[in-house]
Amino acid sequence: MMGMDVKLEYKYNVKDFGAIGDGKTYDTSAIQQALDSASKDGGIVYFPQGTYLTGTLYLKSNVSVIMNGKATILASSEIECYGADTHFNRYAGEHFLDKCLIYAEDCVNIRIYGGTINGNGAEFYEDGKPDIIHPMLFRFLRCKNIWMEDVNITMPAGWSTAFIECEDIHIRGIDISSRHYNGDGLDFDSCRNVFVSDCNMDTSDDCLCIQNSVAGRVSRNIIVRNCVMKSRWAAVRIGLLNSGDIEDVVISDCIFHDTLCSGFKIQAAESGRIHDVLMSNIIMRNVTRPIFVTSNFCKMGVLEESARDSSKGIDGLYFKNIIIDNTSQEKPGSMDGIFVVGTPERKIRDVSLTDIRYHVLGGGGYTKKEIPELTGKRPEYYELDVSPSSVLYARHVAKLEMNRFFYDLEQDDLREPIIFEDVVMAGE
């Protein structure tokens, strides 16, 4: 267990507090009693084999939750079983994600090992669309020293996790299957000292998201490695919600596959700065837009942000040793390729593409057309219509560096492979 010195004394067995574990009887009260009791002396709450139906649970400081490999926490399908005191989702217009199943606020030393967390997501949907409210699974607010290992997260109704203003987060061996609407995997908002490794994520929304909704607070020291990601949206998103700065991020030794929107989606839409991000040793297969970087101004969050400063945006993105193979796609996309686009007032600065091998499907029958400026718009690919290039399109970029950037096209393409507009290359 991550080398932690955890004494396996299961003093607080949830069944000793009255939990049934039959998947039909509500065990909320019994589980909460076990958590409350364990918090008094820093004990371990143990879930033996069984399925434990529950509404919102409140984690406490100095508590370890250890689940038998055949134990499942099953989320209630009744929205009345979810607490109203579990903070809120910080994206504007997304109040339907305010509730959550497992919540911790201002806690320290929380450990969760093993078992399955089933969000019962299908119960919140009708005809494939979300109901008015569909809860997240985990939400941690201002917590420190969080450990999660070997947990299977499946069928959340909303995001799988939200870590907000947390520090010292250690996640390893998590398996996430989240294919319902708003199905994010690991979300870190205004967090510091985050270590993620050896996880497998299959999501409908972003697999992993690094953002910062708090002006004046810096989100930093985030390391992600040895993960496999598949998504209908982005494998890794950095920013969009970025009132505060995001810096010192390392993502390495990962595989992205069968991802519809983007591999790396890095976006400065609010007033914060995104800088010093290193992405290396990555393999992408069938990822429509392998790299999608934008910088503009578009209010996304519900919190106040600092005054807009056009000198702050994106600077210091380093892509190194990346293999991209999209030749297995069924047909060329209208917005495929690598996309790095700022605005005249907020240029993207200092981007390095080194040791990139890009195998492109090609086959596009599009001619060059104007791409609208992103000013004031939510920077999504569907706002941009058709990419004028088949491999790389860059606009409003200062200091772009390309070293050993190789590409080939499986099929002929009417578009130019690479187009630069208002781009200054490194050394010029």
Coordinates of C-alpha atoms in Angstrom, one line a residue, residues 92-417:
A92 CA -20.5 28.5 -14.3
G93 CA -23.8 27.0 -15.4
E94 CA -23.1 23.5 -14.1
H95 CA -25.0 23.5 -10.7
F96 CA -26.4 20.1 -11.6
L97 CA -23.0 18.7 -10.5
D98 CA -23.1 20.3 -7.0
K99 CA -23.9 17.2 -5.0
C100 CA -21.6 14.3 -4.4
L101 CA -21.5 10.8 -2.8
I102 CA -18.3 11.0 -0.7
Y103 CA -17.2 14.3 0.7
A104 CA -14.3 15.7 2.8
E105 CA -13.7 19.2 3.9
D106 CA -10.7 20.6 5.8
C107 CA -9.4 17.1 6.5
V108 CA -5.9 15.6 6.8
N109 CA -4.6 12.1 6.4
I110 CA -7.3 10.4 4.4
R111 CA -6.5 7.0 2.9
I112 CA -8.7 4.9 0.6
Y113 CA -7.6 1.4 -0.5
G114 CA -9.2 -1.2 -2.7
G115 CA -12.8 -2.1 -3.6
T116 CA -15.3 -0.6 -6.0
I117 CA -17.2 2.7 -5.9
N118 CA -20.2 2.4 -8.2
G119 CA -21.9 5.7 -9.0
N120 CA -25.1 4.0 -10.3
G121 CA -25.0 6.5 -13.1
A122 CA -27.5 4.9 -15.4
E123 CA -30.2 5.7 -12.9
F124 CA -29.8 9.4 -13.4
Y125 CA -30.3 9.4 -17.1
E126 CA -33.3 9.2 -19.4
D127 CA -32.9 8.7 -23.2
G128 CA -29.2 9.3 -22.9
K129 CA -29.5 12.8 -21.4
P130 CA -28.7 13.8 -17.8
D131 CA -31.4 14.4 -15.3
I132 CA -31.5 17.8 -13.6
I133 CA -29.0 16.7 -11.0
H134 CA -26.4 14.0 -11.4
P135 CA -23.9 13.8 -8.5
M136 CA -20.2 13.5 -8.5
L137 CA -18.6 10.6 -6.6
F138 CA -15.7 12.1 -4.6
R139 CA -15.2 15.8 -3.6
F140 CA -12.3 16.9 -1.4
L141 CA -12.2 20.6 -0.3
R142 CA -9.0 22.0 1.3
C143 CA -7.7 18.6 2.4
K144 CA -4.1 17.5 2.9
N145 CA -2.3 14.2 2.6
I146 CA -4.8 12.1 0.6
W147 CA -3.9 8.6 -0.5
M148 CA -6.0 6.5 -3.0
E149 CA -4.8 3.1 -4.3
D150 CA -6.3 0.2 -6.2
V151 CA -9.8 1.6 -6.2
N152 CA -12.2 0.7 -9.0
I153 CA -14.4 3.7 -9.9
T154 CA -17.3 2.8 -12.2
M155 CA -20.5 4.4 -13.6
P156 CA -20.4 7.8 -11.9
A157 CA -23.4 10.0 -12.7
G158 CA -21.0 13.0 -13.0
W159 CA -17.3 13.6 -12.4
S160 CA -15.5 10.7 -10.7
T161 CA -13.4 13.0 -8.5
A162 CA -12.9 16.7 -7.6
F163 CA -9.9 17.8 -5.6
I164 CA -10.3 21.5 -4.7
E165 CA -7.5 23.5 -3.0
C166 CA -6.0 20.3 -1.8
E167 CA -2.3 19.5 -1.2
D168 CA -0.2 16.3 -1.1
I169 CA -2.4 14.0 -3.1
H170 CA -1.1 10.5 -3.9
I171 CA -3.1 8.4 -6.4
R172 CA -1.9 5.0 -7.8
G173 CA -3.6 2.1 -9.5
I174 CA -7.0 3.7 -9.9
D175 CA -9.3 2.2 -12.6
I176 CA -12.0 4.6 -13.8
S177 CA -14.8 3.7 -16.2
S178 CA -17.0 6.8 -16.6
R179 CA -19.0 6.9 -19.8
H180 CA -22.0 8.9 -18.8
Y181 CA -22.5 12.7 -19.4
N182 CA -19.9 14.9 -17.6
G183 CA -17.9 11.8 -16.9
D184 CA -14.5 13.3 -15.9
G185 CA -11.9 11.1 -14.3
L186 CA -9.4 12.9 -12.0
D187 CA -10.0 16.6 -11.6
F188 CA -7.5 18.8 -9.6
D189 CA -8.6 22.4 -9.0
S190 CA -6.1 24.8 -7.3
C191 CA -4.1 21.8 -6.0
R192 CA -0.4 21.4 -5.1
N193 CA 1.9 18.4 -4.8
V194 CA -0.1 15.9 -6.8
F195 CA 1.3 12.5 -7.7
V196 CA -0.7 10.2 -10.1
S197 CA 0.7 6.9 -11.5
D198 CA -0.4 3.6 -12.9
C199 CA -4.0 4.5 -13.6
N200 CA -6.4 3.4 -16.3
M201 CA -9.1 5.8 -17.3
D202 CA -12.0 5.4 -19.9
T203 CA -14.2 8.5 -19.7
S204 CA -16.8 10.4 -21.6
D205 CA -15.2 13.7 -20.6
D206 CA -11.6 14.7 -19.6
C207 CA -9.6 11.8 -18.2
L208 CA -7.4 14.1 -16.2
C209 CA -8.0 17.8 -15.6
I210 CA -5.6 20.3 -14.0
Q211 CA -7.3 23.7 -13.4
N212 CA -7.3 26.6 -11.0
S213 CA -10.4 28.5 -10.1
V214 CA -8.8 30.6 -7.3
A215 CA -7.2 34.0 -8.2
G216 CA -4.0 34.6 -6.3
R217 CA -3.4 30.9 -5.5
V218 CA -0.8 29.0 -7.5
S219 CA -1.5 25.4 -8.5
R220 CA 1.9 23.6 -8.8
N221 CA 4.0 20.5 -8.6
I222 CA 1.8 18.0 -10.4
I223 CA 3.3 14.8 -11.7
V224 CA 1.4 12.2 -13.8
R225 CA 3.1 9.1 -15.2
N226 CA 2.5 5.5 -16.4
C227 CA -1.2 6.0 -17.2
V228 CA -3.5 4.8 -20.0
M229 CA -6.3 7.1 -21.1
K230 CA -9.3 6.9 -23.4
S231 CA -11.8 9.6 -23.7
R232 CA -14.7 11.0 -25.8
W233 CA -13.3 14.4 -24.9
A234 CA -9.7 15.0 -23.8
A235 CA -7.1 12.7 -22.3
V236 CA -5.4 15.6 -20.4
R237 CA -6.9 19.1 -20.0
I238 CA -4.9 21.9 -18.4
G239 CA -6.7 25.1 -17.8
L240 CA -9.9 26.6 -19.2
L241 CA -10.9 27.2 -15.6
N242 CA -7.7 29.2 -14.7
S243 CA -8.3 32.3 -12.6
G244 CA -5.1 31.4 -10.8
D245 CA -1.7 30.3 -12.2
I246 CA -0.8 26.7 -13.1
E247 CA 2.9 25.8 -13.1
D248 CA 5.5 23.0 -12.8
V249 CA 3.5 20.1 -14.4
V250 CA 5.1 16.9 -15.7
I251 CA 3.2 14.3 -17.6
S252 CA 5.2 11.3 -18.9
D253 CA 5.2 7.7 -20.0
C254 CA 1.5 7.6 -20.8
I255 CA -0.6 6.1 -23.6
F256 CA -3.7 7.9 -25.0
H257 CA -5.9 6.0 -27.4
D258 CA -9.3 6.3 -29.1
T259 CA -9.9 9.8 -28.0
L260 CA -12.4 11.9 -29.8
C261 CA -11.5 15.5 -28.9
S262 CA -7.9 16.0 -27.9
G263 CA -4.8 14.3 -26.4
F264 CA -3.4 17.4 -24.6
K265 CA -5.9 20.2 -24.3
I266 CA -4.3 23.2 -22.8
Q267 CA -6.3 26.4 -22.5
A268 CA -5.9 29.8 -20.9
A269 CA -9.4 31.2 -20.9
E270 CA -9.3 33.3 -17.7
S271 CA -6.8 35.6 -16.1
G272 CA -4.2 33.0 -14.8
R273 CA -0.9 31.9 -16.3
I274 CA -0.1 28.4 -17.5
H275 CA 3.7 27.8 -17.7
D276 CA 6.5 25.3 -17.4
V277 CA 4.6 22.2 -18.5
L278 CA 6.6 19.2 -19.7
M279 CA 5.0 16.4 -21.6
S280 CA 7.3 13.5 -22.7
N281 CA 7.4 9.9 -23.7
I282 CA 3.8 9.8 -24.9
I283 CA 2.1 7.4 -27.4
M284 CA -1.2 8.5 -29.0
R285 CA -3.2 6.2 -31.2
N286 CA -6.5 7.4 -32.9
V287 CA -6.5 10.7 -31.1
T288 CA -8.2 13.2 -33.4
R289 CA -6.5 16.4 -32.2
P290 CA -3.3 15.3 -30.5
I291 CA -2.3 18.7 -29.2
F292 CA -4.9 21.5 -28.9
V293 CA -3.7 24.7 -27.3
T294 CA -5.6 28.0 -27.1
S295 CA -5.2 31.3 -25.3
N296 CA -8.0 33.9 -25.1
F297 CA -10.4 35.5 -22.6
C298 CA -13.7 33.8 -21.8
K299 CA -15.1 33.7 -18.2
M300 CA -15.7 30.0 -17.2
G301 CA -15.9 29.9 -13.4
V302 CA -18.3 31.1 -10.7
L303 CA -15.6 32.7 -8.5
E304 CA -14.1 36.1 -8.8
E305 CA -10.9 36.3 -10.9
S306 CA -8.0 38.8 -10.9
A307 CA -7.9 41.7 -13.4
R308 CA -7.2 40.6 -16.9
D309 CA -3.5 40.9 -17.9
S310 CA -2.7 40.1 -21.5
S311 CA 0.9 39.5 -20.6
K312 CA -0.3 36.4 -18.7
G313 CA -1.4 33.4 -20.6
I314 CA 0.5 30.4 -21.8
D315 CA 4.2 30.2 -21.9
G316 CA 6.6 27.3 -21.5
L317 CA 5.0 24.2 -23.1
Y318 CA 7.5 21.5 -23.8
F319 CA 6.4 18.4 -25.9
K320 CA 9.1 15.9 -26.2
N321 CA 9.4 12.3 -27.6
I322 CA 5.8 11.8 -28.7
I323 CA 4.5 9.2 -31.2
I324 CA 1.2 9.9 -32.8
D325 CA -0.6 7.5 -35.1
N326 CA -4.0 8.4 -36.5
T327 CA -3.9 6.2 -39.6
S328 CA -6.5 3.8 -38.1
Q329 CA -9.2 6.5 -38.1
E330 CA -12.1 5.6 -40.3
K331 CA -12.2 9.0 -42.0
P332 CA -10.4 12.4 -41.8
G333 CA -11.8 14.9 -39.4
S334 CA -12.7 18.4 -40.2
M335 CA -10.6 19.7 -37.2
D336 CA -7.9 17.1 -37.0
G337 CA -4.2 17.8 -36.5
I338 CA -2.1 19.8 -34.0
F339 CA -3.6 23.2 -33.2
V340 CA -1.8 26.1 -31.3
V341 CA -3.7 29.3 -31.5
G342 CA -3.7 32.4 -29.4
T343 CA -5.2 35.9 -30.0
P344 CA -3.6 39.1 -31.0
E345 CA -3.9 40.4 -27.4
R346 CA -2.9 37.1 -25.7
K347 CA -0.3 35.3 -27.7
I348 CA 1.0 31.9 -26.8
R349 CA 4.7 32.0 -26.0
D350 CA 7.6 29.6 -25.8
V351 CA 6.3 26.3 -27.2
S352 CA 8.7 23.4 -28.1
L353 CA 7.9 20.4 -30.3
T354 CA 10.9 18.0 -30.1
D355 CA 11.2 14.5 -31.4
I356 CA 7.7 14.3 -32.6
R357 CA 6.6 11.5 -35.1
Y358 CA 3.2 12.1 -36.5
H359 CA 1.5 9.5 -38.8
V360 CA -1.5 11.3 -40.3
L361 CA -4.5 9.7 -42.0
G362 CA -4.9 12.6 -44.5
G363 CA -7.6 12.4 -47.1
G364 CA -9.0 15.9 -46.4
G365 CA -10.8 17.5 -49.2
Y366 CA -10.8 21.0 -47.7
T367 CA -9.2 24.1 -49.0
K368 CA -7.8 26.8 -46.7
K369 CA -10.5 28.9 -45.1
E370 CA -10.4 31.6 -42.4
I371 CA -10.4 30.5 -38.8
P372 CA -12.3 33.0 -36.6
E373 CA -10.5 34.7 -33.8
L374 CA -11.1 33.2 -30.4
T375 CA -11.7 36.4 -28.6
G376 CA -14.7 36.2 -26.2
K377 CA -15.6 32.6 -27.2
R378 CA -15.4 29.3 -25.4
P379 CA -12.3 27.9 -27.2
E380 CA -13.6 24.6 -28.5
Y381 CA -12.8 23.0 -31.8
Y382 CA -16.5 23.2 -32.9
E383 CA -16.2 27.0 -32.8
L384 CA -13.4 26.8 -35.4
D385 CA -15.1 24.8 -38.1
V386 CA -12.5 23.4 -40.5
S387 CA -8.7 23.2 -39.9
P388 CA -6.9 24.8 -42.8
S389 CA -3.9 22.3 -42.4
S390 CA -3.6 18.6 -42.1
V391 CA -0.7 18.4 -39.6
L392 CA -0.1 21.6 -37.7
Y393 CA -1.8 25.0 -37.6
A394 CA -0.3 27.8 -35.4
R395 CA -1.4 31.4 -35.1
H396 CA -0.4 34.2 -32.8
V397 CA 2.5 32.3 -31.3
A398 CA 5.8 33.9 -30.1
K399 CA 8.8 31.6 -30.1
L400 CA 7.8 28.3 -31.5
E401 CA 10.6 25.8 -31.6
M402 CA 10.5 22.6 -33.7
N403 CA 13.3 20.0 -33.5
R404 CA 13.1 16.7 -35.3
F405 CA 9.4 17.0 -36.1
F406 CA 8.6 14.3 -38.6
Y407 CA 5.2 13.6 -40.2
D408 CA 3.8 11.5 -43.1
L409 CA 0.3 11.2 -44.6
E410 CA -1.4 7.9 -45.3
Q411 CA -3.6 9.6 -48.0
D412 CA -3.3 12.6 -50.1
D413 CA -4.7 15.8 -48.6
L414 CA -5.7 19.0 -50.3
R415 CA -4.7 21.1 -47.3
E416 CA -1.2 22.3 -46.7
P417 CA 0.4 20.2 -44.0

